[in-house]
């Protein structure tokens, strides 16, 4: 009887797997925030999101954090959010603890956008949400400050490496936010 049950279960999984896969998007994942609490990314559904793997000791740190905070201040939090994911995979440029990272970015850059726990963004140990981003866009981060633009539906719209400034990305973000606002007005 248990063999038959296993067989039926396997068949169900084979039929349901493609359906479950189709319904997956960035906002279906759960992550740990910088303070150690589990957060469902579902809370960001319906907004435009710029997901960035950040580092405190990178040559791109100063320019990116300043510009990301300005973008958050100018566009967020009702229609837009920057989500920062510290990562120590590239040049070991994020060696600090979550508490130290949080303190550093608040004191140095006045960061108000959400930060999450330090994660791996590439390889076999990569965080599942980042795996989704890289698989969706087809490009894996190869350094700090990769930026993934995620639409209100949780689908990846675009991605840029660290040599592309936040200022260059901003028109893409603004366009998506504008479309979101217009869509919401039409629904009223």
XYZ file of N, CA, C and O in Angstrom:
752
model
N 0.828 -1.202 0.000
C 0.000 0.000 0.000
C 0.869 1.261 0.000
O 0.554 2.214 -0.691
N 1.960 1.265 0.740
C 2.798 2.456 0.791
C 3.483 2.712 -0.552
O 3.738 3.845 -0.917
N 3.780 1.650 -1.315
C 4.378 1.824 -2.634
C 3.373 2.485 -3.570
O 3.730 3.386 -4.335
N 2.130 2.043 -3.498
C 1.082 2.637 -4.330
C 0.875 4.108 -3.950
O 0.743 4.971 -4.823
N 0.875 4.404 -2.663
C 0.716 5.773 -2.172
C 1.866 6.642 -2.677
O 1.643 7.754 -3.163
N 3.074 6.137 -2.600
C 4.250 6.867 -3.084
C 4.154 7.138 -4.575
O 4.493 8.220 -5.058
N 3.677 6.147 -5.316
C 3.532 6.289 -6.764
C 2.512 7.378 -7.104
O 2.741 8.233 -7.955
N 1.382 7.365 -6.416
C 0.338 8.373 -6.642
C 0.853 9.761 -6.273
O 0.651 10.735 -6.995
N 1.552 9.858 -5.173
C 2.124 11.126 -4.737
C 3.127 11.653 -5.766
O 3.113 12.833 -6.119
N 3.968 10.771 -6.281
C 4.937 11.151 -7.303
C 4.236 11.667 -8.555
O 4.630 12.683 -9.127
N 3.185 10.983 -8.988
C 2.428 11.432 -10.156
C 1.805 12.802 -9.932
O 1.847 13.673 -10.816
N 1.237 13.008 -8.751
C 0.659 14.317 -8.434
C 1.709 15.411 -8.494
O 1.470 16.487 -9.049
N 2.870 15.138 -7.918
C 3.959 16.119 -7.938
C 4.424 16.424 -9.357
O 4.700 17.573 -9.696
N 4.495 15.411 -10.184
C 4.913 15.616 -11.569
C 3.917 16.492 -12.328
O 4.293 17.319 -13.142
N 2.628 16.301 -12.037
C 1.613 17.104 -12.714
C 1.511 18.505 -12.136
O 1.240 19.464 -12.853
N 1.721 18.647 -10.828
C 1.589 19.948 -10.184
C 2.843 20.805 -10.295
O 2.751 22.025 -10.256
N 4.012 20.203 -10.433
C 5.268 20.956 -10.455
C 5.284 22.069 -11.496
O 5.634 23.204 -11.178
N 4.887 21.809 -12.750
C 4.874 22.903 -13.726
C 3.927 24.033 -13.335
O 4.223 25.193 -13.538
N 2.795 23.696 -12.737
C 1.840 24.707 -12.302
C 2.430 25.549 -11.186
O 2.337 26.769 -11.195
N 3.046 24.892 -10.224
C 3.662 25.614 -9.115
C 4.790 26.497 -9.612
O 4.974 27.608 -9.139
N 5.567 26.024 -10.547
C 6.679 26.761 -11.122
C 6.173 28.035 -11.806
O 6.773 29.073 -11.681
N 5.072 27.950 -12.539
C 4.528 29.098 -13.254
C 4.062 30.183 -12.298
O 4.084 31.353 -12.628
N 3.598 29.817 -11.132
C 3.075 30.778 -10.168
C 4.164 31.413 -9.309
O 3.870 32.286 -8.517
N 5.392 30.968 -9.463
C 6.480 31.487 -8.657
C 6.948 32.831 -9.216
O 7.060 33.008 -10.422
N 7.186 33.775 -8.318
C 7.787 35.045 -8.690
C 8.585 35.548 -7.485
O 8.601 34.901 -6.438
N 9.242 36.673 -7.629
C 10.127 37.171 -6.570
C 9.395 37.343 -5.246
O 9.943 37.071 -4.185
N 8.165 37.789 -5.303
C 7.430 38.087 -4.076
C 6.915 36.842 -3.348
O 6.380 36.955 -2.252
N 7.078 35.664 -3.933
C 6.632 34.440 -3.262
C 7.662 33.910 -2.263
O 7.367 32.970 -1.532
N 8.839 34.528 -2.209
C 9.903 34.044 -1.320
C 9.838 34.701 0.054
O 9.261 35.776 0.219
N 10.451 34.019 1.004
C 10.622 34.556 2.353
C 12.116 34.677 2.606
O 12.890 33.813 2.195
N 12.502 35.746 3.286
C 13.908 36.007 3.585
C 14.030 36.484 5.029
O 13.030 36.840 5.658
N 15.241 36.508 5.511
C 15.519 36.991 6.870
C 16.005 38.434 6.766
O 16.914 38.730 6.000
N 15.402 39.324 7.559
C 15.855 40.707 7.505
C 17.130 40.885 8.333
O 17.596 39.953 8.988
N 17.687 42.069 8.305
C 18.971 42.342 8.952
C 18.901 42.175 10.471
O 19.916 41.994 11.125
N 17.680 42.171 11.006
C 17.504 41.994 12.454
C 17.143 40.559 12.831
O 16.797 40.277 13.963
N 17.178 39.657 11.839
C 16.968 38.243 12.116
C 15.538 37.760 12.054
O 15.249 36.630 12.440
N 14.623 38.588 11.563
C 13.212 38.180 11.491
C 12.860 37.718 10.083
O 13.290 38.305 9.098
N 12.033 36.673 10.022
C 11.558 36.157 8.743
C 10.570 37.148 8.131
O 9.632 37.595 8.799
N 10.783 37.489 6.869
C 9.943 38.459 6.168
C 9.465 37.839 4.861
O 10.268 37.323 4.089
N 8.170 37.915 4.623
C 7.626 37.476 3.345
C 7.766 38.643 2.366
O 7.315 39.757 2.643
N 8.387 38.376 1.220
C 8.520 39.423 0.206
C 7.165 39.777 -0.404
O 7.043 40.770 -1.116
N 6.153 38.997 -0.074
C 4.783 39.261 -0.520
C 4.342 40.674 -0.130
O 3.540 41.300 -0.834
N 4.880 41.201 0.947
C 4.503 42.543 1.405
C 4.879 43.628 0.395
O 4.376 44.739 0.454
N 5.778 43.308 -0.553
C 6.197 44.274 -1.569
C 5.441 44.104 -2.896
O 5.638 44.886 -3.818
N 4.600 43.082 -2.968
C 3.813 42.864 -4.192
C 2.972 44.109 -4.473
O 2.437 44.738 -3.576
N 2.887 44.451 -5.742
C 2.125 45.628 -6.120
C 2.967 46.891 -6.171
O 2.459 47.961 -6.504
N 4.243 46.776 -5.825
C 5.163 47.905 -5.916
C 6.301 47.538 -6.861
O 6.500 46.377 -7.202
N 7.046 48.548 -7.251
C 8.252 48.355 -8.048
C 9.407 48.198 -7.059
O 9.479 48.919 -6.069
N 10.295 47.245 -7.328
C 11.375 46.941 -6.399
C 12.710 46.890 -7.129
O 12.810 46.300 -8.204
N 13.715 47.502 -6.517
C 15.080 47.392 -7.019
C 15.851 46.567 -5.994
O 16.060 47.005 -4.864
N 16.223 45.353 -6.375
C 16.908 44.421 -5.486
C 18.412 44.532 -5.770
O 18.830 44.404 -6.922
N 19.198 44.765 -4.706
C 20.627 45.020 -4.880
C 21.439 44.197 -3.893
O 21.127 44.175 -2.700
N 22.505 43.525 -4.400
C 23.441 42.891 -3.470
C 24.476 43.950 -3.106
O 25.160 44.496 -3.953
N 24.528 44.282 -1.827
C 25.334 45.403 -1.340
C 26.553 44.928 -0.554
O 26.596 43.789 -0.087
N 27.519 45.826 -0.411
C 28.727 45.548 0.372
C 29.236 46.860 0.955
O 29.138 47.905 0.317
N 29.792 46.805 2.150
C 30.237 48.004 2.863
C 31.636 48.476 2.497
O 31.985 49.619 2.749
N 32.471 47.596 1.940
C 33.869 47.954 1.716
C 34.276 47.819 0.253
O 35.384 47.401 -0.069
N 33.386 48.195 -0.637
C 33.606 48.077 -2.076
C 33.860 49.467 -2.653
O 33.415 50.474 -2.093
N 34.546 49.524 -3.754
C 34.760 50.794 -4.427
C 33.459 51.439 -4.885
O 33.394 52.648 -5.096
N 32.404 50.646 -5.040
C 31.098 51.153 -5.467
C 30.199 51.538 -4.294
O 29.103 52.048 -4.496
N 30.642 51.282 -3.072
C 29.795 51.466 -1.892
C 29.263 52.881 -1.764
O 28.048 53.097 -1.679
N 30.137 53.861 -1.722
C 29.737 55.229 -1.445
C 28.729 55.747 -2.484
O 27.639 56.198 -2.123
N 29.081 55.657 -3.743
C 28.196 56.162 -4.792
C 26.866 55.447 -4.849
O 25.809 56.071 -5.010
N 26.910 54.123 -4.712
C 25.669 53.351 -4.804
C 24.759 53.579 -3.597
O 23.558 53.803 -3.768
N 25.315 53.512 -2.393
C 24.449 53.710 -1.222
C 23.812 55.096 -1.232
O 22.620 55.248 -0.936
N 24.575 56.124 -1.571
C 24.008 57.483 -1.621
C 22.878 57.552 -2.644
O 21.806 58.091 -2.366
N 23.121 57.010 -3.829
C 22.121 57.070 -4.899
C 20.914 56.183 -4.602
O 19.774 56.558 -4.908
N 21.148 55.008 -4.008
C 20.026 54.128 -3.660
C 19.134 54.782 -2.603
O 17.906 54.720 -2.696
N 19.749 55.413 -1.609
C 18.957 56.087 -0.580
C 18.181 57.265 -1.171
O 17.020 57.479 -0.841
N 18.794 58.009 -2.079
C 18.094 59.114 -2.737
C 16.903 58.592 -3.543
O 15.802 59.155 -3.485
N 17.111 57.497 -4.260
C 16.030 56.888 -5.036
C 14.889 56.447 -4.117
O 13.716 56.687 -4.409
N 15.233 55.831 -3.004
C 14.223 55.400 -2.034
C 13.463 56.607 -1.491
O 12.238 56.593 -1.403
N 14.193 57.653 -1.148
C 13.573 58.857 -0.602
C 12.662 59.527 -1.648
O 11.562 59.961 -1.331
N 13.107 59.582 -2.896
C 12.347 60.252 -3.948
C 11.108 59.476 -4.400
O 10.088 60.073 -4.726
N 11.186 58.151 -4.431
C 10.102 57.348 -5.019
C 9.327 56.465 -4.046
O 8.226 56.027 -4.362
N 9.914 56.147 -2.902
C 9.297 55.162 -2.023
C 8.506 55.805 -0.918
O 8.466 57.012 -0.806
N 7.870 55.008 -0.093
C 7.752 53.559 -0.076
C 6.412 53.043 -0.607
O 6.177 51.854 -0.601
N 5.531 53.950 -1.066
C 4.194 53.496 -1.477
C 4.181 52.773 -2.820
O 3.392 51.864 -3.024
N 5.052 53.213 -3.719
C 5.077 52.625 -5.054
C 6.400 51.933 -5.364
O 6.505 51.248 -6.369
N 7.403 52.140 -4.503
C 8.761 51.686 -4.824
C 9.557 51.399 -3.555
O 9.404 52.081 -2.549
N 10.432 50.381 -3.647
C 11.380 50.091 -2.569
C 12.682 49.556 -3.131
O 12.688 48.770 -4.074
N 13.767 49.992 -2.518
C 15.065 49.351 -2.701
C 15.116 48.262 -1.643
O 14.717 48.485 -0.493
N 15.577 47.078 -2.006
C 15.808 46.002 -1.040
C 17.282 45.647 -1.113
O 17.764 45.223 -2.170
N 18.007 45.830 -0.014
C 19.443 45.579 0.016
C 19.775 44.241 0.655
O 19.311 43.943 1.758
N 20.587 43.455 -0.053
C 21.020 42.151 0.431
C 22.543 42.136 0.543
O 23.229 41.979 -0.465
N 23.088 42.318 1.756
C 24.535 42.263 1.923
C 25.096 40.912 1.476
O 24.476 39.875 1.693
N 26.258 40.972 0.847
C 26.890 39.766 0.315
C 28.403 39.893 0.458
O 28.973 40.945 0.158
N 29.045 38.832 0.896
C 30.495 38.833 1.101
C 31.214 37.952 0.079
O 32.366 37.595 0.261
N 30.557 37.597 -1.005
C 31.130 36.671 -1.981
C 32.176 37.289 -2.900
O 32.983 36.582 -3.465
N 32.127 38.584 -3.081
C 33.003 39.222 -4.062
C 34.055 40.068 -3.354
O 33.754 41.140 -2.835
N 35.271 39.582 -3.338
C 36.366 40.311 -2.713
C 36.271 40.415 -1.205
O 36.963 41.220 -0.604
N 35.411 39.632 -0.592
C 35.213 39.666 0.869
C 35.025 41.107 1.347
O 35.608 41.528 2.338
N 34.173 41.839 0.618
C 33.986 43.256 0.906
C 32.782 43.555 1.793
O 32.406 44.707 1.956
N 32.201 42.494 2.378
C 31.155 42.662 3.386
C 31.434 41.701 4.537
O 30.681 40.766 4.792
N 32.560 41.933 5.253
C 32.943 41.006 6.323
C 32.199 41.231 7.640
O 32.269 40.394 8.537
N 31.467 42.325 7.747
C 30.844 42.700 9.016
C 29.609 41.867 9.347
O 29.015 41.237 8.478
N 29.231 41.919 10.612
C 28.011 41.256 11.068
C 26.802 42.091 10.625
O 26.950 43.256 10.243
N 25.630 41.502 10.709
C 24.417 42.220 10.342
C 24.267 43.495 11.170
O 23.922 44.544 10.643
N 24.532 43.410 12.443
C 24.418 44.582 13.329
C 25.380 45.687 12.889
O 25.012 46.855 12.820
N 26.609 45.301 12.555
C 27.601 46.281 12.106
C 27.207 46.890 10.757
O 27.364 48.100 10.540
N 26.687 46.065 9.863
C 26.245 46.554 8.552
C 25.119 47.568 8.729
O 25.155 48.667 8.168
N 24.127 47.208 9.516
C 22.973 48.068 9.757
C 23.420 49.405 10.342
O 22.991 50.476 9.885
N 24.281 49.365 11.323
C 24.788 50.582 11.955
C 25.572 51.431 10.956
O 25.381 52.649 10.865
N 26.440 50.806 10.185
C 27.273 51.511 9.214
C 26.428 52.247 8.174
O 26.640 53.436 7.916
N 25.454 51.574 7.573
C 24.688 52.209 6.497
C 23.748 53.295 7.021
O 23.493 54.275 6.330
N 23.273 53.127 8.245
C 22.413 54.168 8.826
C 23.227 55.408 9.169
O 22.822 56.530 8.862
N 24.389 55.202 9.803
C 25.241 56.338 10.195
C 25.884 57.012 8.988
O 25.953 58.233 8.916
N 26.371 56.235 8.047
C 27.112 56.785 6.908
C 26.221 57.338 5.802
O 26.593 58.309 5.140
N 25.063 56.698 5.576
C 24.239 57.059 4.414
C 22.784 57.351 4.746
O 22.008 57.667 3.856
N 22.396 57.230 6.010
C 21.016 57.477 6.400
C 20.038 56.529 5.743
O 18.892 56.888 5.457
N 20.469 55.292 5.512
C 19.648 54.309 4.794
C 18.337 54.036 5.523
O 18.323 53.747 6.716
N 17.249 54.150 4.775
C 15.923 53.852 5.313
C 15.271 52.677 4.590
O 14.232 52.195 5.014
N 15.883 52.227 3.478
C 15.288 51.100 2.761
C 15.609 49.795 3.481
O 16.579 49.715 4.233
N 14.789 48.777 3.277
C 14.973 47.506 3.977
C 16.287 46.809 3.607
O 16.667 46.749 2.438
N 16.952 46.303 4.639
C 18.147 45.484 4.472
C 17.853 44.097 5.024
O 17.100 43.940 5.986
N 18.486 43.121 4.425
C 18.264 41.734 4.821
C 19.564 41.115 5.304
O 20.629 41.728 5.226
N 19.487 39.905 5.802
C 20.678 39.244 6.323
C 21.672 38.983 5.191
O 21.300 38.924 4.023
N 22.918 38.834 5.570
C 23.984 38.583 4.602
C 23.746 37.227 3.952
O 23.488 36.240 4.632
N 23.808 37.204 2.618
C 23.504 35.988 1.865
C 24.540 35.738 0.776
O 25.338 36.615 0.456
N 24.481 34.540 0.212
C 25.215 34.224 -1.015
C 24.252 34.502 -2.167
O 23.064 34.187 -2.084
N 24.764 35.109 -3.238
C 23.905 35.432 -4.379
C 24.231 34.587 -5.608
O 23.518 34.639 -6.604
N 25.315 33.827 -5.542
C 25.692 32.953 -6.653
C 26.096 31.585 -6.126
O 26.359 31.419 -4.933
N 26.163 30.632 -7.033
C 26.633 29.297 -6.680
C 25.569 28.439 -6.041
O 24.408 28.831 -5.921
N 25.997 27.268 -5.587
C 25.046 26.293 -5.044
C 24.400 26.759 -3.745
O 23.289 26.364 -3.442
N 25.067 27.602 -2.985
C 24.503 28.086 -1.727
C 23.741 29.384 -1.852
O 23.402 30.017 -0.845
N 23.454 29.801 -3.071
C 22.773 31.080 -3.276
C 21.379 31.073 -2.663
O 20.678 30.072 -2.679
N 21.005 32.208 -2.127
C 19.679 32.414 -1.576
C 18.635 32.147 -2.664
O 18.820 32.536 -3.813
N 17.529 31.505 -2.306
C 16.499 31.106 -3.272
C 15.910 32.303 -4.021
O 15.647 32.215 -5.220
N 15.698 33.417 -3.341
C 15.148 34.600 -4.014
C 16.128 35.106 -5.073
O 15.714 35.497 -6.168
N 17.421 35.084 -4.754
C 18.414 35.517 -5.741
C 18.549 34.509 -6.873
O 18.774 34.898 -8.016
N 18.397 33.227 -6.553
C 18.405 32.218 -7.624
C 17.288 32.515 -8.611
O 17.467 32.428 -9.816
N 16.122 32.873 -8.086
C 15.003 33.220 -8.954
C 15.362 34.408 -9.847
O 15.106 34.395 -11.054
N 15.959 35.444 -9.265
C 16.337 36.637 -10.032
C 17.303 36.283 -11.158
O 17.110 36.687 -12.303
N 18.333 35.518 -10.817
C 19.349 35.198 -11.820
C 18.814 34.254 -12.894
O 19.126 34.413 -14.064
N 17.982 33.296 -12.496
C 17.393 32.385 -13.475
C 16.404 33.124 -14.382
O 16.337 32.868 -15.576
N 15.657 34.061 -13.810
C 14.677 34.810 -14.592
C 15.341 35.716 -15.616
O 14.856 35.860 -16.731
N 16.422 36.352 -15.206
C 17.068 37.287 -16.118
C 18.173 36.634 -16.939
O 18.560 37.133 -17.985
N 18.678 35.498 -16.450
C 19.708 34.775 -17.186
C 21.120 35.269 -16.932
O 22.047 34.878 -17.625
N 21.286 36.125 -15.944
C 22.608 36.655 -15.610
C 22.816 36.605 -14.109
O 21.974 37.080 -13.349
N 23.936 36.037 -13.711
C 24.292 35.927 -12.301
C 25.224 37.073 -11.922
O 26.093 37.444 -12.712
N 25.047 37.650 -10.736
C 25.970 38.708 -10.320
C 27.416 38.207 -10.327
O 27.686 37.071 -9.953
N 28.321 39.080 -10.771
C 29.735 38.720 -10.727
C 30.517 39.703 -9.860
O 31.738 39.657 -9.801
N 29.781 40.607 -9.202
C 30.409 41.545 -8.263
C 29.324 42.176 -7.415
O 28.138 41.896 -7.584
N 29.723 43.020 -6.496
C 28.797 43.735 -5.621
C 27.978 44.751 -6.427
O 28.406 45.222 -7.470
N 26.824 45.081 -5.890
C 25.937 46.114 -6.426
C 25.327 45.787 -7.781
O 25.134 46.654 -8.612
N 24.945 44.499 -7.958
C 24.087 44.131 -9.086
C 22.691 44.612 -8.722
O 22.268 44.514 -7.560
N 21.984 45.105 -9.702
C 20.661 45.671 -9.487
C 19.647 44.953 -10.369
O 19.817 44.900 -11.581
N 18.605 44.392 -9.735
C 17.520 43.724 -10.454
C 16.250 44.543 -10.256
O 15.831 44.792 -9.130
N 15.643 44.947 -11.355
C 14.386 45.686 -11.301
C 13.240 44.683 -11.399
O 13.151 43.926 -12.363
N 12.393 44.682 -10.359
C 11.284 43.742 -10.273
C 9.975 44.528 -10.346
O 9.794 45.515 -9.627
N 9.094 44.090 -11.226
C 7.807 44.758 -11.400
C 6.833 44.420 -10.293
O 7.081 43.543 -9.457
N 5.692 45.106 -10.273
C 4.668 44.867 -9.245
C 4.163 43.430 -9.209
O 3.675 42.966 -8.191
N 4.300 42.706 -10.337
C 3.855 41.313 -10.414
C 4.925 40.324 -9.961
O 4.704 39.113 -9.982
N 6.097 40.818 -9.551
C 7.159 39.941 -9.063
C 8.082 39.406 -10.138
O 8.970 38.611 -9.862
N 7.884 39.839 -11.375
C 8.721 39.382 -12.486
C 9.890 40.344 -12.702
O 9.739 41.562 -12.554
N 11.038 39.792 -13.071
C 12.221 40.605 -13.323
C 12.047 41.352 -14.639
O 11.751 40.753 -15.671
N 12.243 42.660 -14.589
C 12.079 43.521 -15.756
C 13.432 43.788 -16.423
O 13.531 43.811 -17.640
N 14.473 43.980 -15.595
C 15.801 44.288 -16.126
C 16.833 44.072 -15.027
O 16.475 43.919 -13.863
N 18.097 44.097 -15.416
C 19.186 43.957 -14.442
C 20.413 44.696 -14.971
O 20.606 44.806 -16.183
N 21.217 45.184 -14.029
C 22.420 45.929 -14.375
C 23.541 45.563 -13.413
O 23.314 45.355 -12.227
N 24.749 45.552 -13.910
C 25.922 45.305 -13.092
C 26.357 46.550 -12.344
O 25.747 47.619 -12.472
N 27.427 46.434 -11.575
C 27.872 47.537 -10.730
C 28.422 48.746 -11.484
O 28.425 49.856 -10.952
N 28.863 48.558 -12.722
C 29.408 49.692 -13.472
C 28.311 50.609 -13.998
O 28.585 51.732 -14.424
N 27.065 50.135 -13.965
C 25.922 50.970 -14.339
C 25.446 51.673 -13.070
O 25.070 51.024 -12.100
N 25.485 52.990 -13.101
C 25.129 53.766 -11.906
C 23.620 53.714 -11.645
O 22.821 53.446 -12.550
N 23.258 54.024 -10.421
C 21.849 54.094 -10.042
C 21.170 55.213 -10.839
O 20.005 55.080 -11.229
N 21.900 56.273 -11.118
C 21.357 57.376 -11.914
C 20.969 56.900 -13.319
O 19.976 57.359 -13.885
N 21.747 55.978 -13.884
C 21.424 55.425 -15.210
C 20.215 54.490 -15.150
O 19.482 54.341 -16.127
N 20.020 53.852 -14.009
C 18.902 52.923 -13.815
C 17.610 53.682 -13.502
O 16.515 53.231 -13.848
N 17.746 54.850 -12.899
C 16.587 55.615 -12.414
C 15.493 55.819 -13.461
O 14.313 55.624 -13.143
N 15.792 56.182 -14.722
C 14.700 56.362 -15.694
C 13.853 55.099 -15.894
O 12.642 55.194 -16.072
N 14.473 53.933 -15.813
C 13.742 52.671 -15.944
C 12.804 52.470 -14.750
O 11.670 52.016 -14.910
N 13.306 52.820 -13.567
C 12.505 52.700 -12.349
C 11.341 53.684 -12.399
O 10.191 53.313 -12.149
N 11.644 54.938 -12.738
C 10.619 55.979 -12.788
C 9.528 55.604 -13.796
O 8.336 55.778 -13.517
N 9.918 55.081 -14.939
C 8.944 54.681 -15.957
C 8.007 53.600 -15.423
O 6.790 53.674 -15.614
N 8.575 52.618 -14.745
C 7.761 51.531 -14.191
C 6.840 52.042 -13.078
O 5.672 51.648 -12.999
N 7.345 52.934 -12.232
C 6.530 53.516 -11.162
C 5.397 54.351 -11.774
O 4.255 54.284 -11.324
N 5.705 55.135 -12.806
C 4.694 55.940 -13.482
C 3.575 55.054 -14.034
O 2.390 55.339 -13.858
N 3.947 53.944 -14.679
C 2.956 53.007 -15.223
C 2.089 52.416 -14.108
O 0.885 52.251 -14.265
N 2.717 52.117 -12.984
C 1.988 51.572 -11.837
C 0.971 52.581 -11.310
O -0.185 52.243 -11.060
N 1.386 53.835 -11.175
C 0.496 54.873 -10.675
C -0.678 55.086 -11.631
O -1.831 55.182 -11.197
N -0.391 55.133 -12.923
C -1.467 55.301 -13.920
C -2.445 54.135 -13.890
O -3.657 54.324 -13.972
N -1.923 52.932 -13.737
C -2.776 51.742 -13.677
C -3.694 51.812 -12.449
O -4.887 51.505 -12.541
N -3.125 52.224 -11.312
C -3.927 52.329 -10.097
C -5.018 53.387 -10.244
O -6.129 53.207 -9.744
N -4.704 54.499 -10.928
C -5.709 55.556 -11.136
C -6.840 55.059 -12.018
O -8.004 55.389 -11.803
N -6.495 54.260 -13.044
C -7.515 53.701 -13.933
C -8.440 52.748 -13.199
O -9.610 52.622 -13.547
N -7.912 52.065 -12.201
C -8.702 51.083 -11.444
C -9.664 51.742 -10.468
O -10.565 51.088 -9.968
N -9.470 53.025 -10.191
C -10.340 53.725 -9.230
C -11.681 54.038 -9.763
O -12.193 54.188 -10.666
